[in-house]
Amino acid sequence: MVCKGERVLVGLSGGKDSVVALYLLKKIAGHVADFHAVLIDEGIPGYRDRAIKRGIEACEKIGVGYTVVSAEKEVGYSMQDVFGLIEKNPKLGSSCGFCGVFRREILNRVAVEGGYSKLATGHNLDDEAQSIAMNLFTGDLCRLVRLGPVTGSAKVDGFVPRIKPLVECPEMEVVAYANLLKLPHYSDECCPFSWMAKRNHFRKLINELEDVLPGSKYALLSTFRQLKPVLEKDAGIKKGDARKCVLCGNNTTQRVCGVCRVIEKLKMGRDVGAGDSVVVGNGKKGLSCVETKRNVKKF
Ligand code: SF4
């Protein structure tokens, strides 16, 4: 995942997963590559500020430099703002949908601007199994093929390849490892908005399955690995080509980038981006993720 001479940006939430990922990357590849952590402050008072504090302690203990980036400064909204709008208009959906889009965009932007060659995250086996199941159950094959331990290509301008070093490590093992090594990490209260997350249902479902059928999480990951090349090559499922967002000029694979779409949604109070990530025929061999004319007209 990491080659000699690379500069790797590590997305650090301050939780056990990203702290363990940072620790292991530095321990295993610290003599051949450079690592730097980025902590995104999504603006969730009483939660993210405390997690960031623990993340900074971890960086100091591990011996890695760090940068804290405010989502509010980058995209104009804190998650507290977003939650306030959702409370007024529940049709906007869950906070996590917005939070994930903001975080992904900011991480990529920091990585591109900093000239990093890889972006590492702390996703573990449980996270990956949940994501696979979520995309299978919603039929979102375009998102599904974007999963995996190494995603993205260094050849695509404006996008930094992502790596997930812990993708084969079950969550409980990561917890045990972080505690065994006494790595500073945040493990108190969950995010106050996490009750809205769709992911909670999948976590419960997959954990129950794992209890009665041990190995289910690995099996799901293994099935996905076998399926991914088939989806990419044989079924022709692929994401769109890199281009500039017509609204903000940022790098995107669609006409309007994810951040602009969700900001429009917040401003207009309805889902203006609906259908952007559905699989639609493009008239050529196979399928690709493209924005629909309906959405383009709305912008
Ligand atoms: S639980 Fe949802 S809102 Fe809270 S930090 Fe995670 S993604 Fe963001």
PDB file of C-alpha atoms and ligand atoms in Angstrom:
ATOM      1  CA  MET A   1       0.000   0.000   0.000  1.00  0.00           C
ATOM      2  CA  VAL A   2       2.887   2.354   0.690  1.00  0.00           C
ATOM      3  CA  CYS A   3       5.953   2.565  -1.528  1.00  0.00           C
ATOM      4  CA  LYS A   4       9.422   3.870  -0.820  1.00  0.00           C
ATOM      5  CA  GLY A   5       9.655   7.663  -0.856  1.00  0.00           C
ATOM      6  CA  GLU A   6       5.918   8.284  -0.696  1.00  0.00           C
ATOM      7  CA  ARG A   7       4.285  11.058   1.279  1.00  0.00           C
ATOM      8  CA  VAL A   8       1.135   9.759   2.915  1.00  0.00           C
ATOM      9  CA  LEU A   9      -1.601  11.814   4.497  1.00  0.00           C
ATOM     10  CA  VAL A  10      -3.496   9.959   7.233  1.00  0.00           C
ATOM     11  CA  GLY A  11      -7.080  10.987   8.022  1.00  0.00           C
ATOM     12  CA  LEU A  12      -7.240  10.952  11.815  1.00  0.00           C
ATOM     13  CA  SER A  13     -10.513  11.158  13.714  1.00  0.00           C
ATOM     14  CA  GLY A  14      -8.878  10.582  17.096  1.00  0.00           C
ATOM     15  CA  GLY A  15     -10.714   7.257  17.470  1.00  0.00           C
ATOM     16  CA  LYS A  16      -8.972   3.889  17.873  1.00  0.00           C
ATOM     17  CA  ASP A  17      -9.032   2.903  14.194  1.00  0.00           C
ATOM     18  CA  SER A  18      -7.267   5.880  12.706  1.00  0.00           C
ATOM     19  CA  VAL A  19      -4.819   6.081  15.624  1.00  0.00           C
ATOM     20  CA  VAL A  20      -3.875   2.405  15.212  1.00  0.00           C
ATOM     21  CA  ALA A  21      -3.593   2.860  11.422  1.00  0.00           C
ATOM     22  CA  LEU A  22      -1.249   5.835  11.918  1.00  0.00           C
ATOM     23  CA  TYR A  23       0.803   3.976  14.518  1.00  0.00           C
ATOM     24  CA  LEU A  24       1.203   0.870  12.343  1.00  0.00           C
ATOM     25  CA  LEU A  25       1.978   2.805   9.172  1.00  0.00           C
ATOM     26  CA  LYS A  26       4.715   4.730  10.979  1.00  0.00           C
ATOM     27  CA  LYS A  27       6.018   1.580  12.656  1.00  0.00           C
ATOM     28  CA  ILE A  28       6.084  -0.546   9.500  1.00  0.00           C
ATOM     29  CA  ALA A  29       6.865   1.997   6.785  1.00  0.00           C
ATOM     30  CA  GLY A  30       8.186   5.020   8.720  1.00  0.00           C
ATOM     31  CA  HIS A  31      11.745   4.350   7.516  1.00  0.00           C
ATOM     32  CA  VAL A  32      10.789   4.488   3.827  1.00  0.00           C
ATOM     33  CA  ALA A  33       7.890   6.941   3.676  1.00  0.00           C
ATOM     34  CA  ASP A  34       6.695  10.182   5.295  1.00  0.00           C
ATOM     35  CA  PHE A  35       3.433  10.379   7.202  1.00  0.00           C
ATOM     36  CA  HIS A  36       1.382  13.384   8.212  1.00  0.00           C
ATOM     37  CA  ALA A  37      -2.011  13.378   9.948  1.00  0.00           C
ATOM     38  CA  VAL A  38      -5.008  15.559   9.164  1.00  0.00           C
ATOM     39  CA  LEU A  39      -7.780  16.020  11.709  1.00  0.00           C
ATOM     40  CA  ILE A  40     -11.057  17.399  10.390  1.00  0.00           C
ATOM     41  CA  ASP A  41     -13.123  19.408  12.801  1.00  0.00           C
ATOM     42  CA  GLU A  42     -16.669  18.913  11.538  1.00  0.00           C
ATOM     43  CA  GLY A  43     -18.019  21.261  14.206  1.00  0.00           C
ATOM     44  CA  ILE A  44     -19.689  18.819  16.610  1.00  0.00           C
ATOM     45  CA  PRO A  45     -19.199  20.470  20.006  1.00  0.00           C
ATOM     46  CA  GLY A  46     -18.449  18.187  22.949  1.00  0.00           C
ATOM     47  CA  TYR A  47     -17.533  15.343  20.619  1.00  0.00           C
ATOM     48  CA  ARG A  48     -15.167  16.158  17.795  1.00  0.00           C
ATOM     49  CA  ASP A  49     -13.212  18.749  19.778  1.00  0.00           C
ATOM     50  CA  ARG A  50     -12.487  16.118  22.441  1.00  0.00           C
ATOM     51  CA  ALA A  51     -11.621  13.473  19.845  1.00  0.00           C
ATOM     52  CA  ILE A  52      -9.244  15.898  18.115  1.00  0.00           C
ATOM     53  CA  LYS A  53      -7.490  16.532  21.417  1.00  0.00           C
ATOM     54  CA  ARG A  54      -6.876  12.805  21.822  1.00  0.00           C
ATOM     55  CA  GLY A  55      -5.790  12.563  18.183  1.00  0.00           C
ATOM     56  CA  ILE A  56      -3.199  15.288  18.732  1.00  0.00           C
ATOM     57  CA  GLU A  57      -1.897  13.425  21.797  1.00  0.00           C
ATOM     58  CA  ALA A  58      -1.592  10.307  19.617  1.00  0.00           C
ATOM     59  CA  CYS A  59       0.350  12.216  16.917  1.00  0.00           C
ATOM     60  CA  GLU A  60       2.747  13.527  19.541  1.00  0.00           C
ATOM     61  CA  LYS A  61       3.247  10.063  21.027  1.00  0.00           C
ATOM     62  CA  ILE A  62       3.730   8.447  17.606  1.00  0.00           C
ATOM     63  CA  GLY A  63       5.956  11.280  16.389  1.00  0.00           C
ATOM     64  CA  VAL A  64       3.953  12.437  13.374  1.00  0.00           C
ATOM     65  CA  GLY A  65       3.104  16.013  12.360  1.00  0.00           C
ATOM     66  CA  TYR A  66      -0.547  17.017  12.101  1.00  0.00           C
ATOM     67  CA  THR A  67      -2.899  19.644  10.686  1.00  0.00           C
ATOM     68  CA  VAL A  68      -6.383  20.484  11.962  1.00  0.00           C
ATOM     69  CA  VAL A  69      -8.868  21.629   9.303  1.00  0.00           C
ATOM     70  CA  SER A  70     -12.238  23.199  10.065  1.00  0.00           C
ATOM     71  CA  ALA A  71     -15.135  21.943   7.925  1.00  0.00           C
ATOM     72  CA  GLU A  72     -16.985  25.189   8.563  1.00  0.00           C
ATOM     73  CA  LYS A  73     -14.106  27.193   7.058  1.00  0.00           C
ATOM     74  CA  GLU A  74     -13.723  24.816   4.118  1.00  0.00           C
ATOM     75  CA  VAL A  75     -17.358  24.296   3.118  1.00  0.00           C
ATOM     76  CA  GLY A  76     -19.234  26.998   5.031  1.00  0.00           C
ATOM     77  CA  TYR A  77     -21.225  24.717   7.322  1.00  0.00           C
ATOM     78  CA  SER A  78     -20.479  23.026  10.628  1.00  0.00           C
ATOM     79  CA  MET A  79     -22.322  19.799  11.380  1.00  0.00           C
ATOM     80  CA  GLN A  80     -24.064  21.655  14.194  1.00  0.00           C
ATOM     81  CA  ASP A  81     -25.463  24.034  11.520  1.00  0.00           C
ATOM     82  CA  VAL A  82     -26.476  21.078   9.364  1.00  0.00           C
ATOM     83  CA  PHE A  83     -28.224  19.370  12.269  1.00  0.00           C
ATOM     84  CA  GLY A  84     -30.150  22.588  12.998  1.00  0.00           C
ATOM     85  CA  LEU A  85     -31.425  22.612   9.402  1.00  0.00           C
ATOM     86  CA  ILE A  86     -32.339  18.903   9.576  1.00  0.00           C
ATOM     87  CA  GLU A  87     -34.292  19.501  12.792  1.00  0.00           C
ATOM     88  CA  LYS A  88     -36.349  22.117  10.941  1.00  0.00           C
ATOM     89  CA  ASN A  89     -36.720  19.936   7.861  1.00  0.00           C
ATOM     90  CA  PRO A  90     -36.291  16.184   8.545  1.00  0.00           C
ATOM     91  CA  LYS A  91     -36.727  15.488   4.828  1.00  0.00           C
ATOM     92  CA  LEU A  92     -33.092  16.544   4.413  1.00  0.00           C
ATOM     93  CA  GLY A  93     -32.093  13.130   5.773  1.00  0.00           C
ATOM     94  CA  SER A  94     -29.374  12.191   8.227  1.00  0.00           C
ATOM     95  CA  SER A  95     -26.404  14.304   9.324  1.00  0.00           C
ATOM     96  CA  CYS A  96     -24.022  11.524   8.351  1.00  0.00           C
ATOM     97  CA  GLY A  97     -24.823  11.879   4.644  1.00  0.00           C
ATOM     98  CA  PHE A  98     -23.607  15.491   4.752  1.00  0.00           C
ATOM     99  CA  CYS A  99     -20.732  14.809   7.117  1.00  0.00           C
ATOM    100  CA  GLY A 100     -19.333  12.007   4.940  1.00  0.00           C
ATOM    101  CA  VAL A 101     -19.438  14.121   1.775  1.00  0.00           C
ATOM    102  CA  PHE A 102     -17.733  17.085   3.502  1.00  0.00           C
ATOM    103  CA  ARG A 103     -15.074  14.881   5.053  1.00  0.00           C
ATOM    104  CA  ARG A 104     -14.235  13.005   1.839  1.00  0.00           C
ATOM    105  CA  GLU A 105     -13.930  16.232  -0.114  1.00  0.00           C
ATOM    106  CA  ILE A 106     -11.794  17.986   2.512  1.00  0.00           C
ATOM    107  CA  LEU A 107      -9.474  14.991   2.909  1.00  0.00           C
ATOM    108  CA  ASN A 108      -8.904  14.826  -0.835  1.00  0.00           C
ATOM    109  CA  ARG A 109      -8.432  18.585  -1.089  1.00  0.00           C
ATOM    110  CA  VAL A 110      -5.822  18.639   1.706  1.00  0.00           C
ATOM    111  CA  ALA A 111      -4.042  15.655   0.137  1.00  0.00           C
ATOM    112  CA  VAL A 112      -3.982  17.244  -3.339  1.00  0.00           C
ATOM    113  CA  GLU A 113      -2.894  20.675  -2.106  1.00  0.00           C
ATOM    114  CA  GLY A 114      -0.218  19.152   0.120  1.00  0.00           C
ATOM    115  CA  GLY A 115       1.184  17.059  -2.742  1.00  0.00           C
ATOM    116  CA  TYR A 116       0.608  13.742  -0.953  1.00  0.00           C
ATOM    117  CA  SER A 117       0.718  10.565  -3.016  1.00  0.00           C
ATOM    118  CA  LYS A 118      -1.669   8.507  -0.841  1.00  0.00           C
ATOM    119  CA  LEU A 119      -4.472   9.132   1.601  1.00  0.00           C
ATOM    120  CA  ALA A 120      -4.821   6.562   4.400  1.00  0.00           C
ATOM    121  CA  THR A 121      -7.895   6.017   6.536  1.00  0.00           C
ATOM    122  CA  GLY A 122      -8.581   3.781   9.533  1.00  0.00           C
ATOM    123  CA  HIS A 123     -11.492   1.766   8.119  1.00  0.00           C
ATOM    124  CA  ASN A 124     -11.527  -1.706   9.684  1.00  0.00           C
ATOM    125  CA  LEU A 125     -13.123  -4.988   8.603  1.00  0.00           C
ATOM    126  CA  ASP A 126     -16.424  -4.126  10.297  1.00  0.00           C
ATOM    127  CA  ASP A 127     -16.622  -0.747   8.519  1.00  0.00           C
ATOM    128  CA  GLU A 128     -15.855  -2.292   5.156  1.00  0.00           C
ATOM    129  CA  ALA A 129     -18.334  -5.164   5.599  1.00  0.00           C
ATOM    130  CA  GLN A 130     -21.029  -2.638   6.543  1.00  0.00           C
ATOM    131  CA  SER A 131     -20.247  -0.456   3.525  1.00  0.00           C
ATOM    132  CA  ILE A 132     -20.355  -3.450   1.184  1.00  0.00           C
ATOM    133  CA  ALA A 133     -23.715  -4.542   2.590  1.00  0.00           C
ATOM    134  CA  MET A 134     -25.140  -1.008   2.472  1.00  0.00           C
ATOM    135  CA  ASN A 135     -24.296  -0.584  -1.193  1.00  0.00           C
ATOM    136  CA  LEU A 136     -25.550  -4.059  -2.057  1.00  0.00           C
ATOM    137  CA  PHE A 137     -28.843  -3.456  -0.273  1.00  0.00           C
ATOM    138  CA  THR A 138     -29.350  -0.090  -1.943  1.00  0.00           C
ATOM    139  CA  GLY A 139     -28.241  -1.445  -5.324  1.00  0.00           C
ATOM    140  CA  ASP A 140     -25.601   1.257  -5.689  1.00  0.00           C
ATOM    141  CA  LEU A 141     -23.037  -0.638  -7.740  1.00  0.00           C
ATOM    142  CA  CYS A 142     -21.091   2.498  -8.659  1.00  0.00           C
ATOM    143  CA  ARG A 143     -20.393   3.156  -4.999  1.00  0.00           C
ATOM    144  CA  LEU A 144     -19.774  -0.512  -4.376  1.00  0.00           C
ATOM    145  CA  VAL A 145     -16.925  -0.715  -6.896  1.00  0.00           C
ATOM    146  CA  ARG A 146     -15.291   2.291  -5.257  1.00  0.00           C
ATOM    147  CA  LEU A 147     -14.724   0.243  -2.074  1.00  0.00           C
ATOM    148  CA  GLY A 148     -11.647  -1.854  -1.393  1.00  0.00           C
ATOM    149  CA  PRO A 149      -8.294  -1.637   0.394  1.00  0.00           C
ATOM    150  CA  VAL A 150      -6.733   0.507  -2.348  1.00  0.00           C
ATOM    151  CA  THR A 151      -8.932   2.781  -4.418  1.00  0.00           C
ATOM    152  CA  GLY A 152      -8.401   5.518  -6.956  1.00  0.00           C
ATOM    153  CA  SER A 153      -5.533   5.936  -9.348  1.00  0.00           C
ATOM    154  CA  ALA A 154      -2.467   8.147  -9.183  1.00  0.00           C
ATOM    155  CA  LYS A 155      -3.045   8.855 -12.881  1.00  0.00           C
ATOM    156  CA  VAL A 156      -6.339  10.651 -12.266  1.00  0.00           C
ATOM    157  CA  ASP A 157      -5.603  14.343 -11.769  1.00  0.00           C
ATOM    158  CA  GLY A 158      -7.112  15.900  -8.660  1.00  0.00           C
ATOM    159  CA  PHE A 159      -7.732  12.646  -6.827  1.00  0.00           C
ATOM    160  CA  VAL A 160      -5.322  11.038  -4.407  1.00  0.00           C
ATOM    161  CA  PRO A 161      -5.445   7.209  -4.165  1.00  0.00           C
ATOM    162  CA  ARG A 162      -6.830   5.954  -0.865  1.00  0.00           C
ATOM    163  CA  ILE A 163      -5.555   3.097   1.243  1.00  0.00           C
ATOM    164  CA  LYS A 164      -7.202   1.288   4.160  1.00  0.00           C
ATOM    165  CA  PRO A 165      -4.445  -0.587   5.982  1.00  0.00           C
ATOM    166  CA  LEU A 166      -6.802  -2.082   8.604  1.00  0.00           C
ATOM    167  CA  VAL A 167      -9.428  -3.379   6.211  1.00  0.00           C
ATOM    168  CA  GLU A 168      -8.807  -6.987   7.272  1.00  0.00           C
ATOM    169  CA  CYS A 169      -8.694  -6.234  11.021  1.00  0.00           C
ATOM    170  CA  PRO A 170     -11.912  -6.805  12.978  1.00  0.00           C
ATOM    171  CA  GLU A 171     -12.971  -3.847  15.100  1.00  0.00           C
ATOM    172  CA  MET A 172     -12.544  -5.708  18.381  1.00  0.00           C
ATOM    173  CA  GLU A 173      -8.934  -6.528  17.531  1.00  0.00           C
ATOM    174  CA  VAL A 174      -8.234  -2.870  16.814  1.00  0.00           C
ATOM    175  CA  VAL A 175      -9.761  -1.927  20.187  1.00  0.00           C
ATOM    176  CA  ALA A 176      -7.618  -4.561  21.928  1.00  0.00           C
ATOM    177  CA  TYR A 177      -4.465  -3.416  20.109  1.00  0.00           C
ATOM    178  CA  ALA A 178      -5.026   0.267  20.919  1.00  0.00           C
ATOM    179  CA  ASN A 179      -5.583  -0.587  24.583  1.00  0.00           C
ATOM    180  CA  LEU A 180      -2.674  -3.007  24.767  1.00  0.00           C
ATOM    181  CA  LEU A 181      -0.286  -0.381  23.433  1.00  0.00           C
ATOM    182  CA  LYS A 182      -1.958   2.366  25.495  1.00  0.00           C
ATOM    183  CA  LEU A 183      -2.282   4.504  22.387  1.00  0.00           C
ATOM    184  CA  PRO A 184      -4.123   7.738  23.203  1.00  0.00           C
ATOM    185  CA  HIS A 185      -7.514   7.634  21.511  1.00  0.00           C
ATOM    186  CA  TYR A 186     -11.035   8.905  22.000  1.00  0.00           C
ATOM    187  CA  SER A 187     -13.440   6.264  23.295  1.00  0.00           C
ATOM    188  CA  ASP A 188     -16.065   8.176  25.246  1.00  0.00           C
ATOM    189  CA  GLU A 189     -19.499   9.236  24.038  1.00  0.00           C
ATOM    190  CA  CYS A 190     -20.489   8.544  20.424  1.00  0.00           C
ATOM    191  CA  CYS A 191     -21.227  11.392  18.057  1.00  0.00           C
ATOM    192  CA  PRO A 192     -24.520  12.988  19.173  1.00  0.00           C
ATOM    193  CA  PHE A 193     -25.831  12.657  15.604  1.00  0.00           C
ATOM    194  CA  SER A 194     -24.883   8.997  15.151  1.00  0.00           C
ATOM    195  CA  TRP A 195     -28.383   7.764  16.037  1.00  0.00           C
ATOM    196  CA  MET A 196     -29.455   8.913  12.564  1.00  0.00           C
ATOM    197  CA  ALA A 197     -26.934   6.783  10.699  1.00  0.00           C
ATOM    198  CA  LYS A 198     -28.272   4.147   8.313  1.00  0.00           C
ATOM    199  CA  ARG A 199     -25.083   2.273   9.045  1.00  0.00           C
ATOM    200  CA  ASN A 200     -26.351   1.400  12.561  1.00  0.00           C
ATOM    201  CA  HIS A 201     -28.850  -1.070  11.090  1.00  0.00           C
ATOM    202  CA  PHE A 202     -26.170  -2.765   9.036  1.00  0.00           C
ATOM    203  CA  ARG A 203     -23.768  -2.904  11.998  1.00  0.00           C
ATOM    204  CA  LYS A 204     -26.428  -4.661  14.074  1.00  0.00           C
ATOM    205  CA  LEU A 205     -27.377  -7.014  11.256  1.00  0.00           C
ATOM    206  CA  ILE A 206     -23.799  -8.017  10.432  1.00  0.00           C
ATOM    207  CA  ASN A 207     -22.796  -8.423  14.092  1.00  0.00           C
ATOM    208  CA  GLU A 208     -25.785 -10.712  14.646  1.00  0.00           C
ATOM    209  CA  LEU A 209     -24.828 -12.694  11.581  1.00  0.00           C
ATOM    210  CA  GLU A 210     -21.214 -12.944  12.766  1.00  0.00           C
ATOM    211  CA  ASP A 211     -22.433 -14.266  16.140  1.00  0.00           C
ATOM    212  CA  VAL A 212     -24.296 -17.166  14.571  1.00  0.00           C
ATOM    213  CA  LEU A 213     -22.049 -17.615  11.539  1.00  0.00           C
ATOM    214  CA  PRO A 214     -18.493 -16.689  12.564  1.00  0.00           C
ATOM    215  CA  GLY A 215     -16.448 -15.495   9.610  1.00  0.00           C
ATOM    216  CA  SER A 216     -19.352 -13.701   7.936  1.00  0.00           C
ATOM    217  CA  LYS A 217     -17.502 -10.376   7.859  1.00  0.00           C
ATOM    218  CA  TYR A 218     -14.472 -11.903   6.131  1.00  0.00           C
ATOM    219  CA  ALA A 219     -16.782 -13.812   3.801  1.00  0.00           C
ATOM    220  CA  LEU A 220     -18.503 -10.581   2.783  1.00  0.00           C
ATOM    221  CA  LEU A 221     -15.140  -8.933   2.114  1.00  0.00           C
ATOM    222  CA  SER A 222     -13.932 -11.938   0.154  1.00  0.00           C
ATOM    223  CA  THR A 223     -17.127 -12.031  -1.936  1.00  0.00           C
ATOM    224  CA  PHE A 224     -16.718  -8.350  -2.708  1.00  0.00           C
ATOM    225  CA  ARG A 225     -13.104  -8.871  -3.805  1.00  0.00           C
ATOM    226  CA  GLN A 226     -14.184 -11.557  -6.255  1.00  0.00           C
ATOM    227  CA  LEU A 227     -17.115  -9.470  -7.442  1.00  0.00           C
ATOM    228  CA  LYS A 228     -15.289  -6.161  -7.946  1.00  0.00           C
ATOM    229  CA  PRO A 229     -13.267  -7.110 -11.073  1.00  0.00           C
ATOM    230  CA  VAL A 230     -16.345  -8.743 -12.564  1.00  0.00           C
ATOM    231  CA  LEU A 231     -18.380  -5.579 -11.999  1.00  0.00           C
ATOM    232  CA  GLU A 232     -15.600  -3.354 -13.341  1.00  0.00           C
ATOM    233  CA  LYS A 233     -14.609  -5.395 -16.386  1.00  0.00           C
ATOM    234  CA  ASP A 234     -17.503  -7.634 -17.393  1.00  0.00           C
ATOM    235  CA  ALA A 235     -20.433  -5.444 -16.344  1.00  0.00           C
ATOM    236  CA  GLY A 236     -18.532  -2.234 -17.175  1.00  0.00           C
ATOM    237  CA  ILE A 237     -19.519  -0.523 -13.904  1.00  0.00           C
ATOM    238  CA  LYS A 238     -17.214   2.423 -13.445  1.00  0.00           C
ATOM    239  CA  LYS A 239     -17.278   5.878 -12.011  1.00  0.00           C
ATOM    240  CA  GLY A 240     -17.246   8.904 -14.266  1.00  0.00           C
ATOM    241  CA  ASP A 241     -14.055  10.516 -15.528  1.00  0.00           C
ATOM    242  CA  ALA A 242     -12.364  13.278 -13.542  1.00  0.00           C
ATOM    243  CA  ARG A 243     -13.526  16.798 -14.395  1.00  0.00           C
ATOM    244  CA  LYS A 244     -14.203  20.159 -12.761  1.00  0.00           C
ATOM    245  CA  CYS A 245     -17.403  20.939 -10.894  1.00  0.00           C
ATOM    246  CA  VAL A 246     -19.386  23.490 -12.894  1.00  0.00           C
ATOM    247  CA  LEU A 247     -20.315  25.331  -9.687  1.00  0.00           C
ATOM    248  CA  CYS A 248     -17.114  25.484  -7.649  1.00  0.00           C
ATOM    249  CA  GLY A 249     -14.387  24.245 -10.008  1.00  0.00           C
ATOM    250  CA  ASN A 250     -13.312  21.470  -7.648  1.00  0.00           C
ATOM    251  CA  ASN A 251     -12.312  18.078  -8.922  1.00  0.00           C
ATOM    252  CA  THR A 252     -15.206  15.668  -9.304  1.00  0.00           C
ATOM    253  CA  THR A 253     -16.370  12.724 -11.388  1.00  0.00           C
ATOM    254  CA  GLN A 254     -19.762  14.307 -11.970  1.00  0.00           C
ATOM    255  CA  ARG A 255     -20.924  17.592 -13.433  1.00  0.00           C
ATOM    256  CA  VAL A 256     -21.594  19.029  -9.960  1.00  0.00           C
ATOM    257  CA  CYS A 257     -19.395  17.848  -7.078  1.00  0.00           C
ATOM    258  CA  GLY A 258     -20.768  16.121  -3.971  1.00  0.00           C
ATOM    259  CA  VAL A 259     -20.216  19.130  -1.713  1.00  0.00           C
ATOM    260  CA  CYS A 260     -22.055  21.527  -4.046  1.00  0.00           C
ATOM    261  CA  ARG A 261     -24.909  19.038  -4.358  1.00  0.00           C
ATOM    262  CA  VAL A 262     -25.393  18.692  -0.603  1.00  0.00           C
ATOM    263  CA  ILE A 263     -24.992  22.448  -0.040  1.00  0.00           C
ATOM    264  CA  GLU A 264     -27.697  23.077  -2.649  1.00  0.00           C
ATOM    265  CA  LYS A 265     -29.812  20.536  -0.818  1.00  0.00           C
ATOM    266  CA  LEU A 266     -29.333  22.437   2.458  1.00  0.00           C
ATOM    267  CA  LYS A 267     -30.165  25.744   0.798  1.00  0.00           C
ATOM    268  CA  MET A 268     -33.194  24.502  -1.119  1.00  0.00           C
ATOM    269  CA  GLY A 269     -34.465  22.155   1.571  1.00  0.00           C
ATOM    270  CA  ARG A 270     -34.865  19.224  -0.779  1.00  0.00           C
ATOM    271  CA  ASP A 271     -32.816  16.573  -2.421  1.00  0.00           C
ATOM    272  CA  VAL A 272     -31.594  18.284  -5.581  1.00  0.00           C
ATOM    273  CA  GLY A 273     -28.968  15.608  -6.122  1.00  0.00           C
ATOM    274  CA  ALA A 274     -31.371  12.656  -6.160  1.00  0.00           C
ATOM    275  CA  GLY A 275     -30.436  10.285  -8.908  1.00  0.00           C
ATOM    276  CA  ASP A 276     -26.871  11.540  -9.322  1.00  0.00           C
ATOM    277  CA  SER A 277     -25.368   8.345  -8.052  1.00  0.00           C
ATOM    278  CA  VAL A 278     -27.793   5.886  -9.578  1.00  0.00           C
ATOM    279  CA  VAL A 279     -26.634   3.606 -12.326  1.00  0.00           C
ATOM    280  CA  VAL A 280     -27.938   4.813 -15.652  1.00  0.00           C
ATOM    281  CA  GLY A 281     -27.184   3.616 -19.149  1.00  0.00           C
ATOM    282  CA  ASN A 282     -24.892   5.842 -21.167  1.00  0.00           C
ATOM    283  CA  GLY A 283     -25.713   4.339 -24.496  1.00  0.00           C
ATOM    284  CA  LYS A 284     -22.295   2.695 -24.728  1.00  0.00           C
ATOM    285  CA  LYS A 285     -21.167  -0.743 -23.690  1.00  0.00           C
ATOM    286  CA  GLY A 286     -21.749  -1.194 -19.970  1.00  0.00           C
ATOM    287  CA  LEU A 287     -22.930   1.352 -17.463  1.00  0.00           C
ATOM    288  CA  SER A 288     -21.468   4.386 -15.758  1.00  0.00           C
ATOM    289  CA  CYS A 289     -22.361   6.891 -13.060  1.00  0.00           C
ATOM    290  CA  VAL A 290     -23.412  10.082 -14.759  1.00  0.00           C
ATOM    291  CA  GLU A 291     -25.644  12.892 -13.641  1.00  0.00           C
ATOM    292  CA  THR A 292     -29.124  12.823 -15.101  1.00  0.00           C
ATOM    293  CA  LYS A 293     -30.438  15.644 -17.286  1.00  0.00           C
ATOM    294  CA  ARG A 294     -33.119  16.206 -14.639  1.00  0.00           C
ATOM    295  CA  ASN A 295     -30.443  17.134 -12.090  1.00  0.00           C
ATOM    296  CA  VAL A 296     -28.440  19.267 -14.472  1.00  0.00           C
ATOM    297  CA  LYS A 297     -31.557  21.322 -15.211  1.00  0.00           C
ATOM    298  CA  LYS A 298     -32.087  21.918 -11.503  1.00  0.00           C
ATOM    299  CA  PHE A 299     -28.709  23.599 -11.248  1.00  0.00           C
TER     300      PHE A 299
HETATM  301  S1  SF4 B   1     -21.754   9.801  13.257  1.00  0.00           S
HETATM  302 FE1  SF4 B   1     -22.353  10.840  11.362  1.00  0.00          FE
HETATM  303  S2  SF4 B   1     -22.443  13.032  11.881  1.00  0.00           S
HETATM  304 FE2  SF4 B   1     -21.287  11.989  13.507  1.00  0.00          FE
HETATM  305  S3  SF4 B   1     -19.118  12.190  12.909  1.00  0.00           S
HETATM  306 FE3  SF4 B   1     -19.864  10.221  12.116  1.00  0.00          FE
HETATM  307  S4  SF4 B   1     -20.559  10.664  10.028  1.00  0.00           S
HETATM  308 FE4  SF4 B   1     -20.379  12.635  11.116  1.00  0.00          FE
END
